[in-house]
Amino acid sequence: MTTSSFSIEMKLTEIGTAVKGTNPREVIVAVAPAFGKEMNKTIMRINHASVLREILSGIEEQGAVPRVIRSLRTADLAFMAHGAAKMSGSGISIGLQSRGTAVIHQRDLDPLTNLELFPQSPLITLEMYRAIGRNAAMYALGESPNPVPVVNDEMARPKYQAAAALLYLKECQSLVPDQKPVELKAEFLIKD
Amino acid sequence: MKKILAGVDIGNSSTEVAIASVEGDHAEFLSQHLVKTTGIKGTIDNVKGIRRALQEAAKKAGIELKDIDLIRLNDAVPVIGDLAMDLISETIITESSMIGHNPDTPGGAGLGVGVTILINELFEVEEKDQDYIAVIPKSFDYEWVAQRLNQAESKGISITGAIVQKDDGVLIHNRLNKKIPIVDEVALIEKVPLLKLAAVEVALPGHVIRTLSNPYGLSTVFQLDPDQTIQIALVAKALVGNRSAVVIRTPQGEVVERKIEAGRIILIGTNNQQLEVSINDGAEAIMNTYEKLEMLDTLADVRGETGTNVGGMFNGLRHDLAELTGQLSNEITISDFLAVDAVIPTSISGAMAGELSMESGVALASMVKTDKVPVQRVASLLEKEIGIAVEVGGVEAEMAICGALTTPGTRKPIVILDMGGGSTDAAMMNKAGKITSSHLAGAGDMVTMLINSELALGDKELAEKIKKYPLGKVLSLFHMQLEDGTMLFSETPFPPYTFGKVVIREEQDLTPLSSKVSMEKIREIRRSAKRRVFVTNALRALKRVIPTGNLKHLSFVAMVGGSALDFEIPQMLTEELGKYGIVAGFANIRGTEGPRNAVATGLVLSSVRIGHEVLK
């Protein structure tokens, strides 16, 4: 069975409020309020299941330990990821919005800075999500990864800006004010 | 009567200016400045840089440019250098018999031997008692692969190892019931020969493989006879130091280390003495031959055997130099050269995973004597442009010594070592004030070239920075490890783009390096490049200026020039020259300028002829 001939199903189970981790090999992936729930595809209609699986695979392949949490009080990429970094045992986190925008963050940084930012969601491929997971794991393990090459397309902005804004608004409808992030258990099922 | 004098020294890489107010035989230095030389040394392009340097220096001195009464220009030594580099060995893998790259994260550990088979043909195997190595192209997902391997295992098919195209080694390994060694990131997996006996070995993190990197390990695994073992020995050698490897037994498969016939260098003496040496013998043999010729004769020219790599190298040099000097290329004669061994990472032809091998090469710096460099033209253009009298001063070596003598604690006789970008020069002034000097090819620029190619940077400016500044590794946003192992803590966070990276610690900035090479390795390459060029050349240059030719007869050496400012070259030389009982250190021009500004200072002082008594 090759990668093109199967579908991946994802089951995200909420298992209580997320707590600060102690494992120094840990990388937290913070997903946005609607991720894999009210919304299930990115702006390019890539399944959230495939996106999250690639990121988690990238982390596992490097020998780090992935954890997934859902941010509820904010859908802002920087603050989601920075909050998660502060909870991560290694201080490294990945922020992931439903439309596909991603960031790698570190707890000592200012919220609006980052280690690596992937701002143009329409241009991020599954291979890049794998590489994002890999790099985050390498930062966590104290290695020096080369930044994931960011593609830039000046036409992406005019073409997708409206859709991106709508997707963000939709995401914001799932916000729960003043609610702490919840820990998620991510399971993947592969079907023919 | 007070006069304002400016000394201007045009070097290969920088132009230096010193401004002094002169009254009678007293000189009071007001200011100095340094800019990058514009254009080739000794050409009219220099004027732009000189003007800028003069303006800046005048501003620092608090005077107007027009207040300067006289500008003295150095009579640049008419030697120009150039650099070239070529490989003399290459490694070829035939019949895809070996994979020896170092993926970040192979899976499992141990040694597996079996017959290569595609993952989707696993269940169709006929011989059940045979061991297999699974070959997994990127179209297969790791989850499915792991499930398939587990199924095969429960069916009694023995799989002892796997070769994977994607970076999936650990993912597959984590999902297996029976753990096997897995080598991943094999880019050209379609080239792996199928249904051939192969061995996969992975070592634990921090260890290196032991069986496949040992010829007798290979002969045991593949049951080879002594002749075959000799044939396969190079495979073992190529795998030494790796964490993972695959060796596949094919009828003709082997690793060949081929010497590229780089050709011979022909050294020609003034009395028609001729000596030849092959480039493949390495830098040491080349320089020994050069020394032998020097004993019999003096070098008149160097040629490369025509139709070979070295012929091409020397022709290229001649061509470049001819263009610079405006002479015909057959009129260019090489007056000195320096050969240095280099180790250059090169991709192996026939490799399946983009392996690199460290091939040997030779770097050459050479120098030509040209007709007198037209400094006079520079002088008259400068005079016309700024309306101040310009005169061309004395010989560069003389001026440098005159400047170096302003260092506190020096006196005649003195020997100086001027290490710049393009050439290493030595000059000696004896008690009577007689000066002998020598100009040798190879200096800072050659070090930059060596660093650039040995680290495969492909970026000269980055190599230049690596040469100039020490390194550090940023461990968190608030602390970094320095080269010598000490930790540096910072009050303010380092910039995010340096997180986890090896950085070049410039005065203000940190430049992250993107290469995966460790800090220790970069430091070693940097230091060895400096040693190969500067230590070799310092000894060569000094031997030439001592009347007896014996280094033990020297007692004091003052280093000047840009490379004497380097953070480690002076120490290296002090240490090396210490072996000959020589006291060496970098000069401190006028007691304030360090090794810089020697020639510019000398130009001012020589005009008032007051030796080294300077008024501060």
PDB file of C-alpha atoms in Angstrom, chain B residues 13 81-86 283 287 313 317 336-342 361-367 420-424 440-454 460 463-464 467 525-526 528-537 540 563 569:
ATOM      1  CA  SER B  13      43.439  44.535   0.863  1.00  0.00           C
ATOM      2  CA  GLY B  81      49.664  37.177  -6.205  1.00  0.00           C
ATOM      3  CA  ASP B  82      46.915  34.808  -7.218  1.00  0.00           C
ATOM      4  CA  LEU B  83      45.438  31.558  -5.960  1.00  0.00           C
ATOM      5  CA  ALA B  84      44.328  28.268  -7.488  1.00  0.00           C
ATOM      6  CA  MET B  85      43.247  24.899  -6.197  1.00  0.00           C
ATOM      7  CA  ASP B  86      42.659  21.458  -7.671  1.00  0.00           C
ATOM      8  CA  ALA B 283      52.673  19.910  -1.092  1.00  0.00           C
ATOM      9  CA  MET B 287      58.123  22.611  -1.543  1.00  0.00           C
ATOM     10  CA  MET B 313      46.103  25.961 -13.090  1.00  0.00           C
ATOM     11  CA  LEU B 317      47.111  32.181 -12.989  1.00  0.00           C
ATOM     12  CA  ASP B 336      57.475  32.581  -6.014  1.00  0.00           C
ATOM     13  CA  PHE B 337      54.812  30.060  -5.168  1.00  0.00           C
ATOM     14  CA  LEU B 338      53.495  28.211  -2.163  1.00  0.00           C
ATOM     15  CA  ALA B 339      51.838  24.797  -2.342  1.00  0.00           C
ATOM     16  CA  VAL B 340      49.622  23.653   0.521  1.00  0.00           C
ATOM     17  CA  ASP B 341      47.817  20.343   0.964  1.00  0.00           C
ATOM     18  CA  ALA B 342      44.063  20.627   1.262  1.00  0.00           C
ATOM     19  CA  GLY B 361      43.895  18.484  -3.268  1.00  0.00           C
ATOM     20  CA  VAL B 362      46.669  21.001  -3.629  1.00  0.00           C
ATOM     21  CA  ALA B 363      46.251  24.752  -3.281  1.00  0.00           C
ATOM     22  CA  LEU B 364      48.753  27.038  -4.963  1.00  0.00           C
ATOM     23  CA  ALA B 365      49.508  30.661  -4.340  1.00  0.00           C
ATOM     24  CA  SER B 366      51.874  32.277  -6.765  1.00  0.00           C
ATOM     25  CA  MET B 367      53.388  35.646  -7.285  1.00  0.00           C
ATOM     26  CA  GLY B 420      49.011  40.858   4.690  1.00  0.00           C
ATOM     27  CA  GLY B 421      46.244  39.511   2.502  1.00  0.00           C
ATOM     28  CA  GLY B 422      48.160  38.616  -0.633  1.00  0.00           C
ATOM     29  CA  SER B 423      51.770  38.169   0.423  1.00  0.00           C
ATOM     30  CA  THR B 424      54.023  37.442   3.363  1.00  0.00           C
ATOM     31  CA  LEU B 440      56.487  35.466  -0.794  1.00  0.00           C
ATOM     32  CA  ALA B 441      53.193  34.258  -2.203  1.00  0.00           C
ATOM     33  CA  GLY B 442      50.457  33.115   0.160  1.00  0.00           C
ATOM     34  CA  ALA B 443      48.916  34.936   3.113  1.00  0.00           C
ATOM     35  CA  GLY B 444      45.484  35.759   4.497  1.00  0.00           C
ATOM     36  CA  ASP B 445      43.603  35.283   1.229  1.00  0.00           C
ATOM     37  CA  MET B 446      44.979  31.777   0.881  1.00  0.00           C
ATOM     38  CA  VAL B 447      43.771  30.924   4.385  1.00  0.00           C
ATOM     39  CA  THR B 448      40.319  32.142   3.379  1.00  0.00           C
ATOM     40  CA  MET B 449      40.409  29.968   0.265  1.00  0.00           C
ATOM     41  CA  LEU B 450      41.422  26.891   2.264  1.00  0.00           C
ATOM     42  CA  ILE B 451      38.656  27.446   4.824  1.00  0.00           C
ATOM     43  CA  ASN B 452      36.135  28.036   2.066  1.00  0.00           C
ATOM     44  CA  SER B 453      36.888  24.795   0.252  1.00  0.00           C
ATOM     45  CA  GLU B 454      37.625  22.537   3.209  1.00  0.00           C
ATOM     46  CA  LYS B 460      34.118  33.659   0.449  1.00  0.00           C
ATOM     47  CA  ALA B 463      35.021  32.002   5.075  1.00  0.00           C
ATOM     48  CA  GLU B 464      36.656  35.382   5.711  1.00  0.00           C
ATOM     49  CA  LYS B 467      39.048  33.223   9.607  1.00  0.00           C
ATOM     50  CA  ILE B 525      40.176  23.490  10.004  1.00  0.00           C
ATOM     51  CA  ARG B 526      40.612  27.213  10.653  1.00  0.00           C
ATOM     52  CA  SER B 528      45.296  24.194  10.469  1.00  0.00           C
ATOM     53  CA  ALA B 529      44.742  26.478   7.454  1.00  0.00           C
ATOM     54  CA  LYS B 530      46.478  29.323   9.264  1.00  0.00           C
ATOM     55  CA  ARG B 531      49.311  27.092  10.338  1.00  0.00           C
ATOM     56  CA  ARG B 532      49.838  25.627   6.874  1.00  0.00           C
ATOM     57  CA  VAL B 533      50.074  29.074   5.281  1.00  0.00           C
ATOM     58  CA  PHE B 534      51.563  31.409   7.861  1.00  0.00           C
ATOM     59  CA  VAL B 535      53.942  29.157   9.755  1.00  0.00           C
ATOM     60  CA  THR B 536      55.330  27.742   6.517  1.00  0.00           C
ATOM     61  CA  ASN B 537      55.656  31.156   4.956  1.00  0.00           C
ATOM     62  CA  ARG B 540      60.471  30.629   4.390  1.00  0.00           C
ATOM     63  CA  SER B 563      47.197  39.280   9.596  1.00  0.00           C
ATOM     64  CA  ILE B 569      48.230  33.829  14.126  1.00  0.00           C
TER      65      ILE B 569
END
